[in-house]
Coordinates of C-alpha atoms in Angstrom, one line a residue:
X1 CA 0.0 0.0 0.0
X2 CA 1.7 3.2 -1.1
X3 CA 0.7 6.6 -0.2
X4 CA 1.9 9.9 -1.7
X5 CA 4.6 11.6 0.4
X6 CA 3.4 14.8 2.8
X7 CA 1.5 17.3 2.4
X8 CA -0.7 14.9 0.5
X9 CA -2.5 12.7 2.6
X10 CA -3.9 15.8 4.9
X11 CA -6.6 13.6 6.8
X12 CA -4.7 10.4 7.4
X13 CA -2.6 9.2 10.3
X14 CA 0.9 7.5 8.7
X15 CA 1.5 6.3 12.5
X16 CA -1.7 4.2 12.8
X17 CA -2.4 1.3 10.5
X18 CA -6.2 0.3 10.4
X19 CA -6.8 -3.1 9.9
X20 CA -10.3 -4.2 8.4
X21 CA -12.0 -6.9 6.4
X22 CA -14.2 -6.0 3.2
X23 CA -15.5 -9.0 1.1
X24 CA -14.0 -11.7 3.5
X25 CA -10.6 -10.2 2.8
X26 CA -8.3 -8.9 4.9
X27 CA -7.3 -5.1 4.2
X28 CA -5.2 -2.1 5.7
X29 CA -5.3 1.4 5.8
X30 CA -4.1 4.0 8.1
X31 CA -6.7 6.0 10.4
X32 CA -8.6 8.7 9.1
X33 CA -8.9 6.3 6.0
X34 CA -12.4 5.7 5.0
X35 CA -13.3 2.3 4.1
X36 CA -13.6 4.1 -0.4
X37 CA -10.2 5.5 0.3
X38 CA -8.6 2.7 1.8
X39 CA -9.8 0.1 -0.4
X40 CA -8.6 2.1 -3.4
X41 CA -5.0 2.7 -2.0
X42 CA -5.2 -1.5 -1.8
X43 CA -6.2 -1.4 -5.5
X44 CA -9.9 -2.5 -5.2
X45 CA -11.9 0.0 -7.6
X46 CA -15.0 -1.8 -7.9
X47 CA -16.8 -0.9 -4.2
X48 CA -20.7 -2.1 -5.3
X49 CA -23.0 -3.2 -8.5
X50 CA -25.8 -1.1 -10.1
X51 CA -29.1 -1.5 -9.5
X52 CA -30.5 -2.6 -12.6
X53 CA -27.8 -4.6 -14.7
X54 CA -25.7 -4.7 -12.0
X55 CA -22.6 -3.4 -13.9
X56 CA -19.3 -2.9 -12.1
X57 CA -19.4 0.7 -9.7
X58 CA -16.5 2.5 -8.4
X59 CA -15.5 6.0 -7.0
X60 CA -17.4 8.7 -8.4
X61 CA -17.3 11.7 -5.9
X62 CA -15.5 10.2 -3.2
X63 CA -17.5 12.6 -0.8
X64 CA -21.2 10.6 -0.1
X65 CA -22.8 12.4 -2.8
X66 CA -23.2 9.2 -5.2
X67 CA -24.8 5.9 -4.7
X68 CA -21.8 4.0 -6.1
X69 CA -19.7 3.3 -3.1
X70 CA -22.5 2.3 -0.6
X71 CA -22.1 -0.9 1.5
X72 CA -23.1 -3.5 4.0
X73 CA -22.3 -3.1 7.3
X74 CA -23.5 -5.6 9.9
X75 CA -27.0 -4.8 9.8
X76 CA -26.3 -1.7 8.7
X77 CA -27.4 -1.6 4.3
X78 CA -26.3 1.4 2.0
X79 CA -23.6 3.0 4.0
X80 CA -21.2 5.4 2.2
X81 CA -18.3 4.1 1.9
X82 CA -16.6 7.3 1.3
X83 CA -17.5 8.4 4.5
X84 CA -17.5 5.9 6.7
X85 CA -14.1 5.8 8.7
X86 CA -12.2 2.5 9.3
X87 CA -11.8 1.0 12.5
X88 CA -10.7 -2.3 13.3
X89 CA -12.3 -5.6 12.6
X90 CA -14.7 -3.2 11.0
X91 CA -16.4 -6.2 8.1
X92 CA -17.9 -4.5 5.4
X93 CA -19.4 -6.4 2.2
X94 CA -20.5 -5.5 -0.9
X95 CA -24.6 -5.2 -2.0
X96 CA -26.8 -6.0 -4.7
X97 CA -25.2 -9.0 -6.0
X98 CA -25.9 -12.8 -6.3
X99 CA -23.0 -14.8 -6.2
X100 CA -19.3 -12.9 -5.2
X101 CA -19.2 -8.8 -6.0
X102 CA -16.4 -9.6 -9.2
X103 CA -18.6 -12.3 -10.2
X104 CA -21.7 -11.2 -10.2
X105 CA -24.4 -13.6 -11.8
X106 CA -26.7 -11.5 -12.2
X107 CA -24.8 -8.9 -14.2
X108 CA -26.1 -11.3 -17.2
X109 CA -29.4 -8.7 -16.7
X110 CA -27.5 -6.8 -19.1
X111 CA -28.2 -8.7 -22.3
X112 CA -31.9 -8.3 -21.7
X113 CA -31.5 -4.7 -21.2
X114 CA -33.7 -4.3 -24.6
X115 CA -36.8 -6.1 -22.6
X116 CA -36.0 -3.5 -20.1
X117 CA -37.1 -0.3 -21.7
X118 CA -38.0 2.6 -19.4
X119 CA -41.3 2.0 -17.8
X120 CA -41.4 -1.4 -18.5
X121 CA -42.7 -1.9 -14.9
X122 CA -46.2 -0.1 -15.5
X123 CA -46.8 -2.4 -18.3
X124 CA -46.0 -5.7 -17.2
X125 CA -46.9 -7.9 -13.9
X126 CA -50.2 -7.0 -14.0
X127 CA -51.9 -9.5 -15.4
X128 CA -53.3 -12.1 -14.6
X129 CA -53.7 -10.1 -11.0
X130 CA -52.7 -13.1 -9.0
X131 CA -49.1 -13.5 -10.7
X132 CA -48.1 -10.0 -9.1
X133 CA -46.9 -12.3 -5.8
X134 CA -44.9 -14.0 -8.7
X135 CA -43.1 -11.4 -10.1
X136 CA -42.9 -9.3 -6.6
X137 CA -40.8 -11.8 -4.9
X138 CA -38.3 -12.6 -7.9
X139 CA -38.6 -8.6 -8.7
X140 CA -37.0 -8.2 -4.8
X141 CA -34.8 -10.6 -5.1
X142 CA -33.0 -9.2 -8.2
X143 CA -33.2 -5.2 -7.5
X144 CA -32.4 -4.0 -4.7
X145 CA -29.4 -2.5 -2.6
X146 CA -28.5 -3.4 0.8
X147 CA -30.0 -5.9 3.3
X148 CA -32.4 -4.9 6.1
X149 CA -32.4 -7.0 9.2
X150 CA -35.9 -6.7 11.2
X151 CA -34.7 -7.5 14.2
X152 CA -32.1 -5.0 14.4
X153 CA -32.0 -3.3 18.2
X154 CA -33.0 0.2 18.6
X155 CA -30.0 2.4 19.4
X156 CA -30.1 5.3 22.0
X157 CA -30.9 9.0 20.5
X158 CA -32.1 12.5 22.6
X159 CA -32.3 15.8 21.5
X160 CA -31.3 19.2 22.6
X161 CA -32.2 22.8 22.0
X162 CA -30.4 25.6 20.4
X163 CA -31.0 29.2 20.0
X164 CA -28.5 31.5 17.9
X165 CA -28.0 35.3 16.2
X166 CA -27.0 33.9 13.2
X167 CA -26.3 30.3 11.4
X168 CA -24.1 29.6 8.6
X169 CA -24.7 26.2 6.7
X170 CA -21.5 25.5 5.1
X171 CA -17.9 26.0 5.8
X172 CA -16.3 26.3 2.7
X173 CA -14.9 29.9 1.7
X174 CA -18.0 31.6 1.6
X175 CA -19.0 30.2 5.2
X176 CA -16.4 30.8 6.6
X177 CA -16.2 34.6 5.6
X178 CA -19.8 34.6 6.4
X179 CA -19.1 33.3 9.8
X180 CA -16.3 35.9 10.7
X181 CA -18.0 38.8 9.6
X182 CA -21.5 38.6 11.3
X183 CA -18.9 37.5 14.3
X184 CA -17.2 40.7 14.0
X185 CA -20.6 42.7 14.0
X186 CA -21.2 41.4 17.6
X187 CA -23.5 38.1 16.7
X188 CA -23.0 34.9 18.1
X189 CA -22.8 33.0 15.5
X190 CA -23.3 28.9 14.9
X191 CA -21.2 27.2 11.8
X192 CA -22.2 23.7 10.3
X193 CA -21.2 22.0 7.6
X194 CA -21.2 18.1 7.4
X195 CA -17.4 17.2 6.7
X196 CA -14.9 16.8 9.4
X197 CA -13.2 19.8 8.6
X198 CA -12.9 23.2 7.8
X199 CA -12.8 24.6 4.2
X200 CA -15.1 22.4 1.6
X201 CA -13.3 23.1 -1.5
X202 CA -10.2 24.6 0.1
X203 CA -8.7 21.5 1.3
X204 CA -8.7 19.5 -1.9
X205 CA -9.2 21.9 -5.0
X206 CA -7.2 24.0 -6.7
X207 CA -7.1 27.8 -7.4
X208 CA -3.9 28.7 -8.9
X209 CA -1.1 27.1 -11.1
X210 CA 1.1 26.6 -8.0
X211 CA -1.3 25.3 -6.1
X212 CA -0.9 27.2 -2.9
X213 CA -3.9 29.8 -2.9
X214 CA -6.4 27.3 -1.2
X215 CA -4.2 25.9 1.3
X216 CA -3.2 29.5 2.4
X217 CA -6.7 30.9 1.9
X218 CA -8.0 28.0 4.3
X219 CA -5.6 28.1 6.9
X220 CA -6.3 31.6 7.2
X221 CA -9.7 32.1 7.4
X222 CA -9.2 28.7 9.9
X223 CA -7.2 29.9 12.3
X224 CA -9.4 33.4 12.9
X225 CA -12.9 31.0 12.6
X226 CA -11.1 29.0 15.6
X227 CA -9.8 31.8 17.2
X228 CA -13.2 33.9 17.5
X229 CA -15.3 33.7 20.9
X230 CA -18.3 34.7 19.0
X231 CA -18.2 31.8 17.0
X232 CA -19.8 27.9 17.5
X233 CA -18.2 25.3 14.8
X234 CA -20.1 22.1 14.6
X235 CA -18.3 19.9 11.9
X236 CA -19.6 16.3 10.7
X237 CA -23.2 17.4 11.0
X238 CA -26.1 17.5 8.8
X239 CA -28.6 20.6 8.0
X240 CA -31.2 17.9 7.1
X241 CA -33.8 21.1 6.4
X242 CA -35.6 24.9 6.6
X243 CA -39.0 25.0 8.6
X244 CA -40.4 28.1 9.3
X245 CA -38.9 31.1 11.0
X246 CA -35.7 29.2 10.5
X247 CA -35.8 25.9 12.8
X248 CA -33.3 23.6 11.6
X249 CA -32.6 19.9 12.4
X250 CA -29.4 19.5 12.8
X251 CA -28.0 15.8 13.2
X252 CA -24.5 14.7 15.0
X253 CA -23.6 11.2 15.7
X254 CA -26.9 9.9 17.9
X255 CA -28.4 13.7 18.8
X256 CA -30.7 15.7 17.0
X257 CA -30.5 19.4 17.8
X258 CA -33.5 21.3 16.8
X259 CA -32.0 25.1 15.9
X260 CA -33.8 28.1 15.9
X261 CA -32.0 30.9 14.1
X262 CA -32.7 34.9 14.0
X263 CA -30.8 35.1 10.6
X264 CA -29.7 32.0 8.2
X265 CA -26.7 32.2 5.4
X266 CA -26.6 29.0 3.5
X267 CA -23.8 28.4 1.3
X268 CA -23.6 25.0 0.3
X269 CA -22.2 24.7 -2.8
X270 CA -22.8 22.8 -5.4
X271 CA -22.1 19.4 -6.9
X272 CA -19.5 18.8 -10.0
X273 CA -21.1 17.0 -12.7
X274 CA -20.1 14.3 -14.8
X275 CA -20.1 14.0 -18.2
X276 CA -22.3 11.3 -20.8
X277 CA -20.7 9.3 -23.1
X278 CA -20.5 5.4 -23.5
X279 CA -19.5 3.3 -20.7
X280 CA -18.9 6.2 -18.9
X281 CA -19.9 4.2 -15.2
X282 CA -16.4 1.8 -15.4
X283 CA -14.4 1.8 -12.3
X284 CA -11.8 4.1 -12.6
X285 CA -13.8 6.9 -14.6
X286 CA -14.7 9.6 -11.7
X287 CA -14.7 13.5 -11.1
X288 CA -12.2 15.5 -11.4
X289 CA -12.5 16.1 -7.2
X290 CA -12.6 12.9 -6.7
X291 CA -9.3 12.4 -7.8
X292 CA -8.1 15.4 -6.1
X293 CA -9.4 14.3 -2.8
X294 CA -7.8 10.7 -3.4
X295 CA -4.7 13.1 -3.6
X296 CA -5.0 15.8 -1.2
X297 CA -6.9 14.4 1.4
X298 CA -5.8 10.9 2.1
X299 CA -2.2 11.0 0.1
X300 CA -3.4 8.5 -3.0
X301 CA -2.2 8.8 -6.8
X302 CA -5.3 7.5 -8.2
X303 CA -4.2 5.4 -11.2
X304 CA -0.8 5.3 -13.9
X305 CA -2.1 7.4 -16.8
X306 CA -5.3 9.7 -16.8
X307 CA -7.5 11.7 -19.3
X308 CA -9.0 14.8 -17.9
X309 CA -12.7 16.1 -19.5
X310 CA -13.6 19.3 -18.8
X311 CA -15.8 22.0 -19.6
X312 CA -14.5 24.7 -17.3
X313 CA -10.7 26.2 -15.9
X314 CA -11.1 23.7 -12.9
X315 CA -10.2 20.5 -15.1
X316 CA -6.6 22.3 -16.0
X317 CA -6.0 22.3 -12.0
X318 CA -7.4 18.6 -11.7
X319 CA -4.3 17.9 -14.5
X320 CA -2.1 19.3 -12.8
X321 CA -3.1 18.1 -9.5
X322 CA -2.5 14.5 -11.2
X323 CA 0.9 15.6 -12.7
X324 CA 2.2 16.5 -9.3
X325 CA 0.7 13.2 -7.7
X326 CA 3.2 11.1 -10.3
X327 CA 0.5 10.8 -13.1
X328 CA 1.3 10.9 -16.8
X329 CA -1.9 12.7 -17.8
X330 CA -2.2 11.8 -21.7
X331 CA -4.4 15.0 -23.0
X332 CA -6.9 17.4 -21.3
X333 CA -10.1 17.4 -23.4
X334 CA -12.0 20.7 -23.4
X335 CA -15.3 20.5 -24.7
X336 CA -14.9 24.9 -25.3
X337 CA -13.8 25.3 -28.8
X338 CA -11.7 28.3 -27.5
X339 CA -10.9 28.1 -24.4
X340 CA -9.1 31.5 -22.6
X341 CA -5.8 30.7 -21.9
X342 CA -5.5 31.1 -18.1
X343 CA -3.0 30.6 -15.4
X344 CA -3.7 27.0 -15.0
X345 CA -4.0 26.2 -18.4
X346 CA -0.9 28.0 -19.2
X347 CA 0.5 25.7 -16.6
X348 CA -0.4 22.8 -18.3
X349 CA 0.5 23.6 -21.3
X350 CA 4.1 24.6 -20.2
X351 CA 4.2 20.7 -18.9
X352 CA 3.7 19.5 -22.3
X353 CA 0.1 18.0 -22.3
X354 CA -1.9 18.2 -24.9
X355 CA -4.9 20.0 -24.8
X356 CA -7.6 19.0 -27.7
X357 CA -10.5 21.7 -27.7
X358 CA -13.6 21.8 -29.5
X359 CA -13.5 17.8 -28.4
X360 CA -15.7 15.4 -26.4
X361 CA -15.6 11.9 -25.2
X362 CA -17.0 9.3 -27.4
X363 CA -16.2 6.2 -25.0
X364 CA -14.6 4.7 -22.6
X365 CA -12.4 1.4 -23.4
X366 CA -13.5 -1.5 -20.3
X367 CA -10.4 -3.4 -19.2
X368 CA -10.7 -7.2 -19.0
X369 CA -14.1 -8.5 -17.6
X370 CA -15.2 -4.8 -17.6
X371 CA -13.8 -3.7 -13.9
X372 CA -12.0 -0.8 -15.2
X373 CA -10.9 1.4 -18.2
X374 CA -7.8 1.3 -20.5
X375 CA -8.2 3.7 -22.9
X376 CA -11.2 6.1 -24.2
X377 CA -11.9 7.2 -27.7
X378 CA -12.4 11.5 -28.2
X379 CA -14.1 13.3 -31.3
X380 CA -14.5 16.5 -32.7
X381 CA -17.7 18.3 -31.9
X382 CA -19.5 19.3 -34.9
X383 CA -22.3 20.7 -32.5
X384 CA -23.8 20.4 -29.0
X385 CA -25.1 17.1 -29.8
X386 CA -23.3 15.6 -32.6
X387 CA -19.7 14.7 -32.6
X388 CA -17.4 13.7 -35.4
X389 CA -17.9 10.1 -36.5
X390 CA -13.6 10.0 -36.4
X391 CA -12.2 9.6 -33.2
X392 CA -8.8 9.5 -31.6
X393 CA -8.2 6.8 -29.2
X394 CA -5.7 7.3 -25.6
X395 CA -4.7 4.7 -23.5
X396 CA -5.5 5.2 -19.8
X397 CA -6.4 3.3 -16.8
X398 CA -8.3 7.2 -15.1
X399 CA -10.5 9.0 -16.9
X400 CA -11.0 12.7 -14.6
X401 CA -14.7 14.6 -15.6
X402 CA -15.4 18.2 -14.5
X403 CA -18.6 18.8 -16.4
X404 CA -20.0 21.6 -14.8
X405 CA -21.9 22.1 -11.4
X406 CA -25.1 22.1 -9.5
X407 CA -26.1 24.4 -6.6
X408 CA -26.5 22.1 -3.6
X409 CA -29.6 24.4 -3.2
X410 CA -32.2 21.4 -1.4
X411 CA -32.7 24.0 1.5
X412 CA -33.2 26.9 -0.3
X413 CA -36.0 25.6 -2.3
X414 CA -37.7 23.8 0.5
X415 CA -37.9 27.6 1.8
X416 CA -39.4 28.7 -0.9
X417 CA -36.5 30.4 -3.4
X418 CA -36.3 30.0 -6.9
X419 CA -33.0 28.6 -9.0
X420 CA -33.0 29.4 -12.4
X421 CA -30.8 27.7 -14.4
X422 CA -29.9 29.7 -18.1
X423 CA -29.8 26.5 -20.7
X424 CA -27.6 29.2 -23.0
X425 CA -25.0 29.4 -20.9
X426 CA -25.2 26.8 -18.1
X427 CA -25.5 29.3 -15.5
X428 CA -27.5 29.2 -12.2
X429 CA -29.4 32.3 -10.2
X430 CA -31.3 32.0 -6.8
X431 CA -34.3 34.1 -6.5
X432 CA -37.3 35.2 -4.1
X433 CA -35.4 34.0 -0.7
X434 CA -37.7 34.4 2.2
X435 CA -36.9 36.9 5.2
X436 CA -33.9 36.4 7.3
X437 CA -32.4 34.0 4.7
X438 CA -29.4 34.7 2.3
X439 CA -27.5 32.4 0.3
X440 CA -23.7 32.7 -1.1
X441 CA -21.1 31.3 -3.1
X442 CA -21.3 28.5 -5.6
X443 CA -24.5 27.5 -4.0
X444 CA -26.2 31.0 -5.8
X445 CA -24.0 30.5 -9.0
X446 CA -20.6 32.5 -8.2
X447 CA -17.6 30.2 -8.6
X448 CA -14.3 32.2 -8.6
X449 CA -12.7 32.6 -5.4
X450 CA -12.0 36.3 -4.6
X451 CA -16.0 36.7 -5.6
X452 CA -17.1 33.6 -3.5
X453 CA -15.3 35.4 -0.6
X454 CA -16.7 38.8 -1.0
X455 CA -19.8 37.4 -1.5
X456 CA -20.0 35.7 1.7
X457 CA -18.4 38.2 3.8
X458 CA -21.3 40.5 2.6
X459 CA -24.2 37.9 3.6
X460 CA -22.5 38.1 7.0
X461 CA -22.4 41.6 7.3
X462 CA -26.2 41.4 6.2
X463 CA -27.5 38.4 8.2
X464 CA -26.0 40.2 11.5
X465 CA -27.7 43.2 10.9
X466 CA -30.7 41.2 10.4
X467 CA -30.3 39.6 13.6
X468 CA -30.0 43.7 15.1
X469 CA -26.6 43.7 15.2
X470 CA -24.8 46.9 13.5
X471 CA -21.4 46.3 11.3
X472 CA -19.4 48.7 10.3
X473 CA -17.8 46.8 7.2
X474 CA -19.3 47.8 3.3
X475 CA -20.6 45.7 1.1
X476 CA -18.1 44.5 -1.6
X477 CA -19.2 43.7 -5.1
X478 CA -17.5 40.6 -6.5
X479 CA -14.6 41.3 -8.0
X480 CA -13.6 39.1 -10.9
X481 CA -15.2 38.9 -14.0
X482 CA -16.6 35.3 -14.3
X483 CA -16.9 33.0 -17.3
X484 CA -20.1 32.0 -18.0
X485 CA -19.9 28.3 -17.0
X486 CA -21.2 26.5 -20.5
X487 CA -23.3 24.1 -21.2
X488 CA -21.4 20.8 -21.4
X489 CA -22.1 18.5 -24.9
X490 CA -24.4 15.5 -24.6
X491 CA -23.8 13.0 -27.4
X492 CA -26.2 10.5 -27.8
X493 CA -24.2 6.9 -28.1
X494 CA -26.4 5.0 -30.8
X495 CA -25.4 1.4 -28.8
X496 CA -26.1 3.0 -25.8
X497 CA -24.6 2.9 -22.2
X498 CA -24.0 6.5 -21.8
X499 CA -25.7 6.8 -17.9
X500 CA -27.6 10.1 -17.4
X501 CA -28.7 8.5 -14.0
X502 CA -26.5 6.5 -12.0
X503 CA -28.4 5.3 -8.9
X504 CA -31.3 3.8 -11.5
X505 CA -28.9 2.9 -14.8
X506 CA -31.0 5.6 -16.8
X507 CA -29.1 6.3 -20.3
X508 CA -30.0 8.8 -22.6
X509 CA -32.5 6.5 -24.7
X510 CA -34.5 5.9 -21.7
X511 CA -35.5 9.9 -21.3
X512 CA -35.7 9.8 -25.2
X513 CA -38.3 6.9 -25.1
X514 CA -40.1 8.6 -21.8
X515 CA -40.2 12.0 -23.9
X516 CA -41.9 9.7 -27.0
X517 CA -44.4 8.6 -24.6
X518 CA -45.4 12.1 -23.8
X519 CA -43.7 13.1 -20.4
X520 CA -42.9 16.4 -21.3
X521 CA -42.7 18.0 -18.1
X522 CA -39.5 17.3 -15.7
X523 CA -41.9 16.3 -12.6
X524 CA -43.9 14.0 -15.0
X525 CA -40.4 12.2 -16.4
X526 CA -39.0 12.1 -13.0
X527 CA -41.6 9.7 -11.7
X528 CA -41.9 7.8 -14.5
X529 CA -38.7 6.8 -15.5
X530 CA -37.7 7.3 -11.9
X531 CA -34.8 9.5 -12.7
X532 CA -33.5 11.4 -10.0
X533 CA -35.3 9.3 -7.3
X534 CA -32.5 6.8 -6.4
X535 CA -30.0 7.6 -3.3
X536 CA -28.0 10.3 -4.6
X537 CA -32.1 12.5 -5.5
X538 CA -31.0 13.8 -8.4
X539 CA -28.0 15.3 -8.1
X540 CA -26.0 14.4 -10.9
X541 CA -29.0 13.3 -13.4
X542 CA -31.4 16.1 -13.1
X543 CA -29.9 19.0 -14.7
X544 CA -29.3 16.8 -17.8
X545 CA -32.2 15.2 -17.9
X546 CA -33.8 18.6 -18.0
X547 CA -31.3 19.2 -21.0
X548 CA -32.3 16.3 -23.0

């Protein structure tokens, strides 16, 4: 088990080795591991199987935000595996499979994927009415995820109260500014986010071509966050909703605090997206901050030669990031036929990568027995659907994705805002918050740094003077001119394979057929080809199944 020499690695403990078992095998990894990260520095890619052809899953946002890596646990089904923290003689097994998790029997589901169309379920099983118990029990038997056991114990939980000035849901850079400044205005002031740390994006992305301007931007706005007796931090928690006059549940370990805040900034973020192509589920294809949090956070060089897809600047600083973990990254693909030559992708260009523009991904290559990938095959774009039918073909064993992103914005529109979402330009707006709510950051749509940080130190300044509290700071405008953020090609593969929907093994020809059938309307499409309504609600197969 090799790891990547300091300061990679920020979350583990070289001194502690971990041991556990996963599959009936015996495995190692060093404490603050999690069982994902672990597994993957012991070269085990494939963590689960999909739901409906039960094709091979691995790492996809190595954060909990994807059904992929979710596992058994004693009696505990469908925990994150990318979240869950090792401990020893922790056993953990695989789900959804009949036989072993590389052999799965039941992946032969896959050659009767054309008797599987989308909605196939409303049309079948039916009739006569007394087969239903038939089909129900052999139906459960095959689909699932993990196992329930009935007889599991009840566990001890209590609640407690919690009354605060002002609230700040997320502690990335805009929280964090948010937090400090309604501090500074006098308000006591109560931070959550759900990781264990400080910083979201700060600890694993990357800002600059040297890499530094995160790191140093986090360990700042840390140390005064830490420092400040105005302020409450509550990592590894959940914001689990908005009811009104801002009550919040908040959930840590086995207590459920119920939160009542005079002023609320949310902020977030959003969720990177991944692109559609063939094949584009294989083990070893993932985000782009996936792979940096394999690096940064628990010192891992996720694979020997990579491809990075991008439709935004962030990609060049996932290349790079691989580049500096050992990596031989064979071409960055940008899907902007002129992209602006920037400081990172100056960078990467000065490292001698190629950079192919005005370019897509076709398809991804499977290894042997389809656990992996080892190469993919890139075309021109001839539009924002069609791509040339000539393609270029690179070996690789990683394929890195940064699409786009998503505003993690669940809270915001169970309060009762609006996110518009421009299809011309792939840009996102929050509108109509209620009182005493604010949003900032990438959650409302701003991206670059220096704006996310002015943003949210102005959302501070405003939720304490909500709560009555006076601040004698201004109000910054953002700063930087931002590129709009693009709307990312979706190529159609004729043989199909190219997942829109991940948790429910939706491709592209499903929402094609639902659209035939006459569910126009995103609510309507949802429920009836049940996209969006698997573990991970939607939040890498809405936005483009509202595309399509």
């Amino acid at each position: 088990m090799e790891r990547l020499s300091a300061p990679m690695g920020s979350r583990i403990d070289r001194t502690e080795r971990v041991s556990f078992r996963f599959e009936g095998q015996q495995y190692s990894g060093y404490r603050g591991d999690t069982i994902a990260s672990a597994l993957y520095a012991n070269d085990v890619t494939m963590l689960s199987r999909s739901f409906k052809y039960h094709r091979p899953r691995g790492v996809l946002s190595m954060c909990g935000q994807d059904s992929n890596t979710m596992v058994q646990i004693g009696n505990k089904p469908n925990r994150l595996a990318d979240r869950i923290a090792i401990e020893a003689g922790l056993d953990v097994m695989g789900q959804n499979y009949w036989g072993s998790l590389e052999k799965d029997r039941l992946a032969a589901l896959r050659y009767f994927a054309r008797f599987m169309p989308v909605g196939f379920y409303y049309k079948a099983f039916y009739k006569p009415r007394w087969s239903w118990r038939l089909w129900a029990k052999l139906i459960r038997r095959v689909a699932g995820l993990g196992v329930v056991a009935l007889d599991t114990p009840h566990g001890y939980y209590d609640k407690q109260y919690l009354f605060t000035d002002v609230t700040v849901i997320g502690a990335g850079p805009a929280g964090l500014a948010a937090a400090l400044e309604a501090a500074e205005a006098g308000a006591k002031v109560l931070l959550v986010d759900e990781n264990i740390e400080l910083g979201g994006a700060l600890t694993y992305a990357r800002f600059d071509g040297a890499g530094e301007a995160g790191e140093r931007t986090r360990a700042d706005l840390v140390a005064k966050v830490s420092a400040h007796e105005c302020i409450r931090v509550m990592t590894d928690t959940a914001c689990t909703g908005w009811y009104s006059d801002n009550w919040l549940p908040l959930i840590k370990d086995n207590r459920l605090y119920k939160l009542r805040a005079g002023s609320l900034v949310v902020a977030s973020g959003c969720y990177e997206q991944p692109l559609i192509f063939q094949n584009n589920d294989l083990p070893g294809i993932m985000l782009g901050s996936a792979a940096q949090r394999l690096i940064r956070l628990y010192g891992i060089k996720p694979g020997n030669r990579a491809v990075v897809a991008t439709a935004n600047q962030d990609g060049y600083g996932v290349a790079l990031d691989l580049l500096d973990a050992g990596m031989e990254v064979a071409c960055v693909v940008d899907v902007r036929p002129d992209p602006p030559e920037e400081e990172m992708s100056a960078a990467v260009m000065r490292r001698h990568v190629p950079i192919l523009a005005g370019a897509t991904l076709r398809e991804a290559v499977p290894s042997a027995g389809g656990l992996g990938v080892r190469a993919v095959k890139i075309a021109r774009l001839e539009s924002a659907t069609k791509a040339a039918r000539r393609y270029d073909s690179f070996a690789c064993d990683v394929i890195a994705m940064s699409g786009s992103y998503v505003p993690a914005a669940a809270m915001l529109h169970q309060a009762g805002g609006r996110v518009s979402f421009a299809a011309d330009n792939g840009s996102f707006s929050v509108h109509d918050l209620p009182a005493h709510l604010s949003a900032a950051g990438s959650v409302g749509g701003t991206n670059a740094l220096e704006n996310v940080l002015s943003e949210g130190a102005a959302a501070g300044r405003a939720a304490a003077s909500d709560a009555g509290f006076s601040s004698a700071g201004a109000s910054a405008a953002p700063s930087i001119a931002e590129e709009a953020p693009g709307a990312w090609p979706i190529i159609i593969h004729p043989k199909g394979k190219d997942f829109v929907d991940f948790d429910e093994d939706l491709q592209s020809h499903d929402i094609e057929n639902a659209l035939t059938e006459g569910y126009q309307h995103i609510q309507l499409l949802k429920r009836f080809t049940t996209n969006g309504m698997g573990p991970s609600q939607g939040r890498h197969a809405t936005l483009p199944a509202i595309r399509l």
